[in-house]
Coordinates of C-alpha atoms in Angstrom, one line a residue:
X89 CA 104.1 93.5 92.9
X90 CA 104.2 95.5 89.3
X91 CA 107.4 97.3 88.7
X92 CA 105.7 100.8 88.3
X93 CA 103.4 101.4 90.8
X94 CA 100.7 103.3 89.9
X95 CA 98.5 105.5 91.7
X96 CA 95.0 107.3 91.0
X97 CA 93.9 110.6 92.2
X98 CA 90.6 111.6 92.4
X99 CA 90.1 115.4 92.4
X100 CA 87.4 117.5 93.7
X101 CA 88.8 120.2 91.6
X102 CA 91.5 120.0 89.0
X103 CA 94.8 121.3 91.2
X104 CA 95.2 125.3 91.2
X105 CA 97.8 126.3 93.3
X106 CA 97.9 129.9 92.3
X107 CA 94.0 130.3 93.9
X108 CA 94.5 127.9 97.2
X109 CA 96.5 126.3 99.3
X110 CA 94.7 123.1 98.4
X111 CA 96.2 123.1 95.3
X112 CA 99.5 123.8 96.7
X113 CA 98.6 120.5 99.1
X114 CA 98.0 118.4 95.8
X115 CA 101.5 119.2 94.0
X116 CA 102.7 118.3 97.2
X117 CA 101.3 114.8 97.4
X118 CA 102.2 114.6 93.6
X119 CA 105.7 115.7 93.8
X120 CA 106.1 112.8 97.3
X121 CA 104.2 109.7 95.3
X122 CA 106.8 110.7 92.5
X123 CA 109.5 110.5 94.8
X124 CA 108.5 106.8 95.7
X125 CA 108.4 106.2 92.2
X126 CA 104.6 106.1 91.5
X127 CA 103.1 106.9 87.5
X128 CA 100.5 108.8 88.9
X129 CA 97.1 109.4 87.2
X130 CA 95.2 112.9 88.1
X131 CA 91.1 112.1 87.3
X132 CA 88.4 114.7 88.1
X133 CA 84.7 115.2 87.0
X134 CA 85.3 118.8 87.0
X135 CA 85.3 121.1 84.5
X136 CA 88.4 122.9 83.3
X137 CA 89.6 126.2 84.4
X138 CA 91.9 129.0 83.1
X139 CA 93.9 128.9 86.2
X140 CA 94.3 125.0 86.8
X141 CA 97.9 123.8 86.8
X142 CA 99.1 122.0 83.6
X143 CA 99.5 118.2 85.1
X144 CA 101.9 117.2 82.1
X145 CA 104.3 119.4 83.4
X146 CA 104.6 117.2 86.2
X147 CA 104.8 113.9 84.3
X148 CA 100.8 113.3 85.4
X149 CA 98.6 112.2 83.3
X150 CA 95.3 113.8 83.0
X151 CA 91.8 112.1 82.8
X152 CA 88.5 113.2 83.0
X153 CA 85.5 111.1 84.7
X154 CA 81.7 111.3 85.0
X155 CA 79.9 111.2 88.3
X156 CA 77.1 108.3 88.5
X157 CA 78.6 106.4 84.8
X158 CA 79.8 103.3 84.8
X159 CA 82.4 104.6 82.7
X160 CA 84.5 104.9 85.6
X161 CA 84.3 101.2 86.3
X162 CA 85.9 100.6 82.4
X163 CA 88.5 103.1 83.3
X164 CA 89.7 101.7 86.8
X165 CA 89.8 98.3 86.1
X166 CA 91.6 99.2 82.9
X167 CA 94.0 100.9 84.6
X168 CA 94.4 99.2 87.8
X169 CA 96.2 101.0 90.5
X170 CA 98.0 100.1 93.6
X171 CA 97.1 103.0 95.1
X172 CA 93.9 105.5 95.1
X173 CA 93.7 108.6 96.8
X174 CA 90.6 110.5 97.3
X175 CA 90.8 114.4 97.5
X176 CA 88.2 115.6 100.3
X177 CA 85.4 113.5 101.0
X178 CA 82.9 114.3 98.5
X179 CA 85.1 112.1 96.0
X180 CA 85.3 109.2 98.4
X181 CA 81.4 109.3 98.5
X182 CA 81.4 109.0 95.1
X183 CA 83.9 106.8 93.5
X184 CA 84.7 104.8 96.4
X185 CA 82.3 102.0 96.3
X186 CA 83.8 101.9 92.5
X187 CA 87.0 101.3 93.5
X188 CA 85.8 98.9 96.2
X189 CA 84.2 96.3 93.6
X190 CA 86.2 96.8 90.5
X191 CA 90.0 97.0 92.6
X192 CA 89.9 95.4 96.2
X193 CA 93.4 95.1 96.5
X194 CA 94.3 99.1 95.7
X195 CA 95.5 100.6 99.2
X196 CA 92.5 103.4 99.7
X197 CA 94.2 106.8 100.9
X198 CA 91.8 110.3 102.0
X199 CA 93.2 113.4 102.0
X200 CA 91.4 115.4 104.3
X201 CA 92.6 118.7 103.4
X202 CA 90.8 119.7 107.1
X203 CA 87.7 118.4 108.9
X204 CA 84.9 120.0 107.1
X205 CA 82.4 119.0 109.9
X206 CA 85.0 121.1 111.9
X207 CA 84.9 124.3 110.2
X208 CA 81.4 124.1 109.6
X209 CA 80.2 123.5 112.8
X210 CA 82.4 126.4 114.0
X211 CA 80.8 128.2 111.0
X212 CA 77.3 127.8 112.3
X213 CA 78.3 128.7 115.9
X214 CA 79.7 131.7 114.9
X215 CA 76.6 132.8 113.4
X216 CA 74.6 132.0 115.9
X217 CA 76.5 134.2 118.3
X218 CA 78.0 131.5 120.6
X219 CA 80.8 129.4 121.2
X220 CA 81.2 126.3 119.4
X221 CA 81.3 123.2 121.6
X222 CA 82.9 119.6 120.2
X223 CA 79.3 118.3 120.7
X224 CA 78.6 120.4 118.0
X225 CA 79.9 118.1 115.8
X226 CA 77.3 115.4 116.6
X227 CA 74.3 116.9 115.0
X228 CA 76.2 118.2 111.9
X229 CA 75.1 116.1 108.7
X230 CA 78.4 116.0 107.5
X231 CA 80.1 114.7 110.4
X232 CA 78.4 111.6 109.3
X233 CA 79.3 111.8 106.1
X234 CA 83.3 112.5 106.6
X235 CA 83.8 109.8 109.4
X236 CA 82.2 107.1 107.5
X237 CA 84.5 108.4 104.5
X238 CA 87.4 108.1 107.2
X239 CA 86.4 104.9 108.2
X240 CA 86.2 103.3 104.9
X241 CA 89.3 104.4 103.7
X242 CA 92.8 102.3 104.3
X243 CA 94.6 105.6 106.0
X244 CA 93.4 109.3 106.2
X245 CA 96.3 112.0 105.8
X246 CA 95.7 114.7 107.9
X247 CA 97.3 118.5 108.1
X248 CA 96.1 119.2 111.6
X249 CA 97.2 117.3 114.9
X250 CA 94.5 119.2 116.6
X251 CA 92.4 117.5 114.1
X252 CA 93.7 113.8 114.7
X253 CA 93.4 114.3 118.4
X254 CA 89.7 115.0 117.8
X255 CA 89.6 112.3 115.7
X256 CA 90.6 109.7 118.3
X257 CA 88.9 111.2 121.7
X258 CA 85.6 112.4 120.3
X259 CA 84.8 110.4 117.4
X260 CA 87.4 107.4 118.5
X261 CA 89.2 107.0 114.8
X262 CA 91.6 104.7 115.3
X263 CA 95.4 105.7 115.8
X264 CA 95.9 103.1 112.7
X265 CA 93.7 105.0 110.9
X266 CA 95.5 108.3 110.6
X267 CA 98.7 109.5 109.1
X268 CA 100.4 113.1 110.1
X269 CA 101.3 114.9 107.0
X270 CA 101.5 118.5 106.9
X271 CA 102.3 120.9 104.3
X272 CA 105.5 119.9 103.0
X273 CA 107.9 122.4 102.5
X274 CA 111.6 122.9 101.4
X275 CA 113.7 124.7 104.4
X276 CA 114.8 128.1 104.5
X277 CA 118.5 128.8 105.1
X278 CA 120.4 132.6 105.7
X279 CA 121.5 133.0 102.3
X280 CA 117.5 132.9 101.0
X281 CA 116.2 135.1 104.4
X282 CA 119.2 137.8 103.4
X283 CA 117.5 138.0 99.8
X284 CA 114.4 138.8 101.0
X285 CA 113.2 142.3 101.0
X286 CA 114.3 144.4 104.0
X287 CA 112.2 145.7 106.5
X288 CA 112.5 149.1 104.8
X289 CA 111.9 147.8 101.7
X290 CA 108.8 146.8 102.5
X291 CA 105.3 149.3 103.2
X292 CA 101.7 148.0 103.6
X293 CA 99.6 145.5 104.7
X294 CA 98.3 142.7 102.9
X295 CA 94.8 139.9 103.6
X296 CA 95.9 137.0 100.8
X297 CA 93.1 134.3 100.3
X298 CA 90.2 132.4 97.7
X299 CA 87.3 134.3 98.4
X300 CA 84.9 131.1 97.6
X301 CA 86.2 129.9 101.4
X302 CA 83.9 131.3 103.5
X303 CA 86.4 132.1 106.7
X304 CA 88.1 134.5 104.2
X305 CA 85.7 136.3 103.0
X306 CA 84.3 136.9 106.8
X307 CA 88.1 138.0 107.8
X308 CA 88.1 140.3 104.6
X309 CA 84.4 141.6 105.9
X310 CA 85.9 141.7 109.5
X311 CA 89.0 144.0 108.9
X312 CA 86.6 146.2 106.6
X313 CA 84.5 146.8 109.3
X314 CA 86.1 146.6 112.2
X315 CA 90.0 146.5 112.8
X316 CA 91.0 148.4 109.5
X317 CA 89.6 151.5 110.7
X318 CA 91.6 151.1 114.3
X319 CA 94.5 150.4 112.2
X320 CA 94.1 153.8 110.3
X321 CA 93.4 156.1 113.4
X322 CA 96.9 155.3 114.3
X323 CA 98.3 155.0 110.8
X324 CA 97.0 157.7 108.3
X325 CA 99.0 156.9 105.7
X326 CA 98.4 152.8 106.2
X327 CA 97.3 150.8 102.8
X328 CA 95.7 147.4 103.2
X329 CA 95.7 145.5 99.8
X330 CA 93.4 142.3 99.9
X331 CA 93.9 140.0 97.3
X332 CA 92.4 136.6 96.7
X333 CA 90.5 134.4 93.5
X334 CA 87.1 134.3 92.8
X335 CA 86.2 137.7 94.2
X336 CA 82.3 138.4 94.0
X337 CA 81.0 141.5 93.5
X338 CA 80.3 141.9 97.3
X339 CA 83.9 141.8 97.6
X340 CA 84.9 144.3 95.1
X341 CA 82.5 146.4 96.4
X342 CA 84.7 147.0 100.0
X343 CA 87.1 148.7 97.7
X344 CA 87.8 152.4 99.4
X345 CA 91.1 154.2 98.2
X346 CA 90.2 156.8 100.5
X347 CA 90.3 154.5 103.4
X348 CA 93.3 153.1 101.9
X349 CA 91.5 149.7 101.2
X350 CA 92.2 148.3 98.7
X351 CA 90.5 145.1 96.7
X352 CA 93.2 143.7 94.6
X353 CA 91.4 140.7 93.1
X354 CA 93.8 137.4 92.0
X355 CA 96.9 137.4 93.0
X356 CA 98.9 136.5 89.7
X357 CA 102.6 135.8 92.0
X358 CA 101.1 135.7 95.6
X359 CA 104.8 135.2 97.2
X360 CA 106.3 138.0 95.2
X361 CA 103.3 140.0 96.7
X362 CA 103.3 138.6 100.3
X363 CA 107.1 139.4 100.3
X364 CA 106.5 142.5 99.6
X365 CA 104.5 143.3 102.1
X366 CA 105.4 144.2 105.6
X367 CA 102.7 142.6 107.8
X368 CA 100.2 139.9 106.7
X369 CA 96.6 140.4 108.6
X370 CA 94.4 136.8 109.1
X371 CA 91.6 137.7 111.4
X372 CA 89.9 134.6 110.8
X373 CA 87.1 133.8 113.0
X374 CA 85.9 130.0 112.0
X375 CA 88.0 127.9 109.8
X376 CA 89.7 124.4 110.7
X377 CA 93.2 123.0 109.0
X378 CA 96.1 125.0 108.7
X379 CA 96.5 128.2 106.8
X380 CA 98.6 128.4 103.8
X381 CA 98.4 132.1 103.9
X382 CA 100.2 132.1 107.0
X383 CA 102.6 129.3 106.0
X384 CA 103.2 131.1 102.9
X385 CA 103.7 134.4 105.1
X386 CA 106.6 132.8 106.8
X387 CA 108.2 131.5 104.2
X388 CA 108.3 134.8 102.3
X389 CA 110.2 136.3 105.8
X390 CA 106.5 138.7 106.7
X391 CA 105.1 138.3 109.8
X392 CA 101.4 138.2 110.8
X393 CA 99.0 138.9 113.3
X394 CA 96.2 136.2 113.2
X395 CA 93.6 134.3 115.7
X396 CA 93.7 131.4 117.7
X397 CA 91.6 129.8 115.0
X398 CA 94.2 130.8 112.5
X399 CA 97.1 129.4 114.2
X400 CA 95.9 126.4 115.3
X401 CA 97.8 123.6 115.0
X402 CA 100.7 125.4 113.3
X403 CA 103.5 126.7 115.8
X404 CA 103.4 123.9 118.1
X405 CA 105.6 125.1 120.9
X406 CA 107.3 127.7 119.0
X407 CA 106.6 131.2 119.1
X408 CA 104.4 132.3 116.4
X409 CA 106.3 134.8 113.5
X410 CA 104.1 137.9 115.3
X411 CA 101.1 137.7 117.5
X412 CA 97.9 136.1 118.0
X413 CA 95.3 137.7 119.7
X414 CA 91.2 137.4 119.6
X415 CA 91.1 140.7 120.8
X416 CA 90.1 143.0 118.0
X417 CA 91.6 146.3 119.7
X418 CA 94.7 144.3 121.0
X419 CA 94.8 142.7 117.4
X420 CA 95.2 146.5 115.3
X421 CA 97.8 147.4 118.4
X422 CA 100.0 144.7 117.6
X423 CA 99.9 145.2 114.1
X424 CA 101.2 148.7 114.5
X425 CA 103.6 147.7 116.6
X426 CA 104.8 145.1 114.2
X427 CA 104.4 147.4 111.5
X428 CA 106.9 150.5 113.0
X429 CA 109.2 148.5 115.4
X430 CA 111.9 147.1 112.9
X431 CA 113.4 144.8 115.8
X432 CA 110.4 143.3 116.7
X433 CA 109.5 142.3 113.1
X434 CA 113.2 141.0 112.7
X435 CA 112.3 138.7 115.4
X436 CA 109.4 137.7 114.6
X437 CA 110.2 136.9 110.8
X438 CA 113.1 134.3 112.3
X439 CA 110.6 132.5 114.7
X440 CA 108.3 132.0 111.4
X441 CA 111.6 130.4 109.9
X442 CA 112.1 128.8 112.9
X443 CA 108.6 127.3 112.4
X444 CA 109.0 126.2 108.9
X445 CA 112.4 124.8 109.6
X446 CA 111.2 122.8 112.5
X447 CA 107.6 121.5 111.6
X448 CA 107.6 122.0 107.8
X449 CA 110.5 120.7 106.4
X450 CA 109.2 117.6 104.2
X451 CA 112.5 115.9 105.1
X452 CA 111.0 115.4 108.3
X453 CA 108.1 113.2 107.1
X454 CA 108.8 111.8 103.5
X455 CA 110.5 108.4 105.3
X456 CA 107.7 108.1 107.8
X457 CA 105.5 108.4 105.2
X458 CA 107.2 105.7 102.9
X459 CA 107.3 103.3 105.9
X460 CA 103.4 103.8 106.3
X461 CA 103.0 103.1 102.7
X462 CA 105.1 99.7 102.8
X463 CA 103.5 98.4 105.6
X464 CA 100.0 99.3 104.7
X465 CA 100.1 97.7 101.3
X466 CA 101.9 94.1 102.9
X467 CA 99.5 94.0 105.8
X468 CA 96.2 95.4 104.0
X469 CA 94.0 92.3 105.2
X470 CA 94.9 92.2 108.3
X471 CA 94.4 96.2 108.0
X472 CA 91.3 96.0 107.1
X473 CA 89.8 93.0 109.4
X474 CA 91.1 95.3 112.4
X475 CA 88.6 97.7 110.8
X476 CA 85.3 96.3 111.5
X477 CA 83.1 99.5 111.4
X478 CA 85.4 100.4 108.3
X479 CA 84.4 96.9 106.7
X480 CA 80.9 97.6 107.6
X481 CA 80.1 100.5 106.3
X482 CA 82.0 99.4 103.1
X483 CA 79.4 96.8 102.7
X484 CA 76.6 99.0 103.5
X485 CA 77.5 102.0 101.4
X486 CA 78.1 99.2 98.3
X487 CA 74.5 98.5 98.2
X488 CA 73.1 101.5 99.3
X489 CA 74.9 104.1 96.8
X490 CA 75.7 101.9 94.2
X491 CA 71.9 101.2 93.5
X492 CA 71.2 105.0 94.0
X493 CA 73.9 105.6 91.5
X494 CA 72.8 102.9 88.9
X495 CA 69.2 104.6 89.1
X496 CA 70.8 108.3 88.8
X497 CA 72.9 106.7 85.4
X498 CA 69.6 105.2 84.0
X499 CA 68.0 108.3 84.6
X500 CA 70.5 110.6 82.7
X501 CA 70.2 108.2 80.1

């Protein structure tokens, strides 16, 4: 094996942690590879933005690719990683069969980020007014698309163990297949909870999250309409502020001082303003993953009140740093309780400790994680020939897309 391992990313977007908890997700994974001591490469074939982290910063080297140009194949065998991890799907679909040909050997990694199939099946059912079943998933075009993606690739991290469980009983991934790896966070101890902001300290309510997600900008909508004004019949004097990138003008437009609603836009410090804040509101009615909003709520000592959908997956056993309710009159009573009971809040901002401490702390997983990557990359035939739908659609998807990419390229040209 080469001395410095190298490893490729391949970004749906160029990382932005200040707009998603994606991006947060991405430094993440950067900041773990590093710690295995990986010379990473960040590639993307999206554009630039104003808000997009600067990758040198973190010793990561920046490169910009083309979809559907051999170009990439130049590049990749050029640089010749160990290791390739795909962000989301879409980038599997695309660059895979690229990496297949011109680097066999490179260990294939897919980071999820969460099931899109899964949120947008829920997405649909929700709109449809009716309960979203797992059979659901069957007729949605891009379950076909992700599980072949999951089935091609070496390993699949994944945020959600509600998510791996669905995995293996309804689509039957194998266990081999999957990796746990949560958000990775540092732990809190007293000294950093007793410099939080106090309970008095702290006044309204707050909604944090990118408004191009569609399960935020339906909360957002939700609370507008809805639980906002429950809130304020008990609270006069309540303030909501919503923040959250990419606002459109639909979104602005919810902006009532009179109601005491307030559209805030991007969030330049989100954890300064989340600790600020005395209660974070996520009524989120579809989604799938876990919610860095709520994460980040915890770690900046603020409880919530959120759904079922919003705290799936994220408090195992542990009690949750507030409530969760999907009842929208039980939902604005609990935030006013949470809101005026100091010991109550007190309580519940040490059980979101407790949850960060306990199922968040990346000490808990960087060593699995390690052991998966050592094994993996010596037994990475045998991997792969235990893998016969994996191998399969490999060959299929070689032929298939890399002719409908070729005539795309000749095309453009």
């Amino acid at each position: 094996m080469n001395q410095v391992q190298k490893l490729l990313i391949i970004g749906f977007v160029w990382p932005e942690p200040n707009s998603s908890a994606a991006g947060g997700r991405m430094l993440q994974l950067i900041s773990l590879f590093k710690a295995q001591g990986f010379s990473i490469t960040f590639a993307s074939p999206a554009q630039d933005s104003d808000f997009m982290v600067d990758l040198q910063e973190y010793n990561v080297e920046k490169k910009a690719i083309e979809l559907n140009n051999s170009s990439f194949d130049i590049f990749i065998k050029d640089f010749d990683p160990n290791v390739v991890l795909f962000d989301r799907f879409m980038m599997e679909e695309q660059f895979g069969w690229r990496v297949a040909e011109n680097c066999p050997d490179a260990l294939r990694l897919l980071d999820t980020e969460d099931l899109h199939c899964l949120r947008l099946a829920r997405q649909k059912a929700f709109k449809e007014n009716r309960f979203f079943k797992t059979t659901d998933l069957f007729i949605e075009e891009v379950s076909k698309r992700e599980i072949a993606s999951i089935l091609r690739c070496d390993l699949s991290l994944m945020i959600s163990e509600f998510e791996m469980e669905l995995l293996e009983s309804v689509f039957k991934i194998d266990t081999s297949l999957l990796h746990y790896l949560p958000f990775l966070l540092e732990p809190i101890d007293v000294a950093e909870i007793d410099q939080l902001p106090t309970f008095e300290e702290r006044t309204d309510f707050v909604f944090i999250g990118n408004f191009l997600h569609e399960p935020n900008w339906n909360a957002v909508q939700y609370l507008k309409e809805t639980i906002w004004p429950l809130i304020k019949k008990r609270l006069p004097e309540a303030i909501l502020n919503v923040y959250g990138a990419y606002p459109s003008q639909k979104v602005l437009q919810l902006h009532n001082k009179k109601e005491g609603f307030f559209i805030m836009g991007r969030a330049n410090d989100a954890q300064a303003i989340v600790q600020e804040a005395r209660v974070v509101l996520a009524p989120l009615r579809f989604g799938a993953g876990i919610k860095g909003k709520l994460l980040e709520a915890m770690q900046c000592g603020t409880p919530s009140v959120t759904t079922s959908i919003g705290s799936e997956s994220m408090h195992g056993d542990l009690l949750w740093n507030g409530f969760i309710t999907d009842d929208i009159v039980d939902f604005a009573d609990r935030a006013v309780q949470l809101h005026q009971d100091k010991t109550l809040w007190l309580k519940a901002q040490q059980d979101g400790i407790e949850i960060i401490n306990q199922r968040y702390s990346k000490g808990l997983f960087e060593s699995d994680f390690r052991t998966k990557m050592e094994f993996l990359r010596s037994n990475l035939q045998q991997h792969r020939w235990n893998n016969f739908m994996g191998a399969m659609l490999q060959h299929h998807t070689l032929r298939s897309t890399k002719y409908m990419s070729r005539w795309i390229e000749e095309k453009n040209k």
